[in-house]
Phi, psi and omega in degrees: 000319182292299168335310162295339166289323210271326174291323176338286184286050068345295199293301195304331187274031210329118202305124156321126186283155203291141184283188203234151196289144152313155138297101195313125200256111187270206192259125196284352191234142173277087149181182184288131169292138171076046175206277189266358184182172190220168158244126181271313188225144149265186171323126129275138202237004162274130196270346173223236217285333194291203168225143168204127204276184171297006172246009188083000190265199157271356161317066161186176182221162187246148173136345186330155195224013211220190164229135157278101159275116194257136192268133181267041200190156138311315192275344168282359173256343155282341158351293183106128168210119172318137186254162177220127195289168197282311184228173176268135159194190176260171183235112179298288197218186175194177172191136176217178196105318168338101179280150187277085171223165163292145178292327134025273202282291212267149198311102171005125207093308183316342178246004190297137182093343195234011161323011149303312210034194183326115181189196209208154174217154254151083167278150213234331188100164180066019185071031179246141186215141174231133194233123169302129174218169177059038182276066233313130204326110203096322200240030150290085166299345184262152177235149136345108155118359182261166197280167160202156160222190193299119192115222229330143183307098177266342163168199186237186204269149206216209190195049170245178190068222195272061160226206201196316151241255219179108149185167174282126150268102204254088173288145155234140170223136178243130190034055190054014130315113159310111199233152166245113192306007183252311173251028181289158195058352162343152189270122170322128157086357148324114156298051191078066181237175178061234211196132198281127193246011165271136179292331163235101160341074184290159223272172135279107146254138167283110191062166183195207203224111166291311189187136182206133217190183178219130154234190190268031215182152165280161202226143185240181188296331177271343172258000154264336192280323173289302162341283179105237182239011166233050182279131168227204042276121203259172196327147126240206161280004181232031193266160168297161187223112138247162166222148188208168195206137211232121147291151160219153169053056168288138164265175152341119165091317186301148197247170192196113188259092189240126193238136166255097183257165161275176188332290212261032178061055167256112244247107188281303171212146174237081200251114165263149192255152199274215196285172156267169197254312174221193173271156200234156195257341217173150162209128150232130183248133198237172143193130168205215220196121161283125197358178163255190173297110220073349200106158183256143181329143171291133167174220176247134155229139207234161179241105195259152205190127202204141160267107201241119136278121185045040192084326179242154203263121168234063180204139172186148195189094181254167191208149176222144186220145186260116194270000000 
């Protein structure tokens, strides 16, 4: 009987029933973080008009709902780069057929209801769920109702529903509630709190370097965001030499420097750029030179590239190429 008293009023106040463990998450994309691909936006985590992502910062935009792993080309997405279910669960629904374009290219509207585009849901149990979005066309292999686990292949990384380049939209949910695989239970307006639901933690950069490369031509956002570091026309001696490097997740204030020298270190073009005004989701920044007279010399030329925030410089990258 005393066991029954001491629970009665539990029951009566009603007691919360234990959330259910989360799944621990390996990583959804077959490539390198700072190499073959970035996280471009995280969660937002401010509930109302500002934006913050779980580290106080501005990676994110609002309402975001996700993590964007992001690719750094078309062309590396034409490639093909493998989407990886996170965790082992089954898979509740999907949808393909969506073509793979920029919201860019398409008409207004055109996506409503399916800002998903090509994508996937993975129930894990205990009312946890992870949903795949921007996925390329075709190439979804799981159906509804199959088992998976952490590591199997669910299709690749596209570019339908509501986006502008080639990435994975990685939602996690819990009982439909929008949880950030970076911060769960974090304490409201909390700064790298609660608790990381990755089995390996990817690191937090305050900005980084996407693609940074030289071509024989001047260059726009739209032939580096498709090209990539393989754009061309690419150099010769007797082509003009640019060089260029396209951020992502630039702040406020930060300055962005770019120098082009020659074989014997002599300073071709140096373009600094002024302050950002704001933050920024992406930048591209170039600086080059048309041929000298004759061509450019045989040798080596280098691209030197620096992020100076609050006095230090924490973005820096030099690359080189031989003429």
């Amino acid at each position: 009987m005393k066991g029954l008293a001491v629970a009665l009023p539990l029951l009566l106040l009603g007691a919360a029933a234990p959330v259910s463990p989360p799944p621990r998450l390996a990583f959804p994309v077959a490539c390198s973080l700072g190499t073959t691909c970035a996280i471009q936006s995280y969660r937002d985590d401010d509930p109302g008009p500002a934006v913050r992502d779980y580290a106080c910062h501005g990676r994110t935009y609002q309402a975001h709902d996700g993590t964007d792993i992001r690719l750094p080309s078309m062309m590396a997405q034409r490639r093909g780069v493998n989407v990886l279910a996170a965790a082992p669960g089954t898979v509740l629904r999907s949808r393909d057929g969506l073509a793979d374009r920029s919201i860019r290219d398409a008409s207004a509207g055109a996506v409503a209801g399916q800002e998903c585009g090509n994508g996937l849901v993975v129930d894990h149990g205990g009312g946890w769920e992870t949903q795949y979005c921007h996925m390329a066309r075709g190439s979804i292999v799981v159906r509804p109702g199959d088992a998976v686990r952490a590591g199997t292949v669910l299709g690749k990384v596209g570019l339908s529903g509501d986006t502008e380049f080639p990435h994975l939209h990685l939602s996690v949910r819990h009982d439909s509630k929008s949880i950030d695989p970076f911060a769960w239970g974090a304490p409201a307006n909390a700064c790298q709190g609660g608790r990381s639901l990755w089995a390996a933690t990817p690191p937090y950069r305050e900005g980084e370097i996407l693609v940074s490369g030289f071509a024989g031509a001047p260059v726009t956002m739209g032939q580096v965001q498709d090209a990539g570091s393989e754009l061309a026309p690419r150099p010769t001696r007797k082509s003009p030499l640019v060089a260029f490097v396209q951020s992502i997740g630039l702040q406020a204030g930060d300055v962005q420097r770019l120098i082009l020298q020659g074989p014997d270190g002599a300073v071709l073009a140096d373009n600094r750029a002024p302050a950002l005004e704001r933050d920024k989701a992406q930048v591209l920044l170039f600086a080059g030179r048309k041929a000298q007279a004759g061509g450019w010399k045989a040798g080596i030329y280098r691209a030197a590239y620096s992020v100076t925030r609050r006095g230090k410089i924490v973005i820096a990258r030099t690359w080189e190429i031989t003429l």
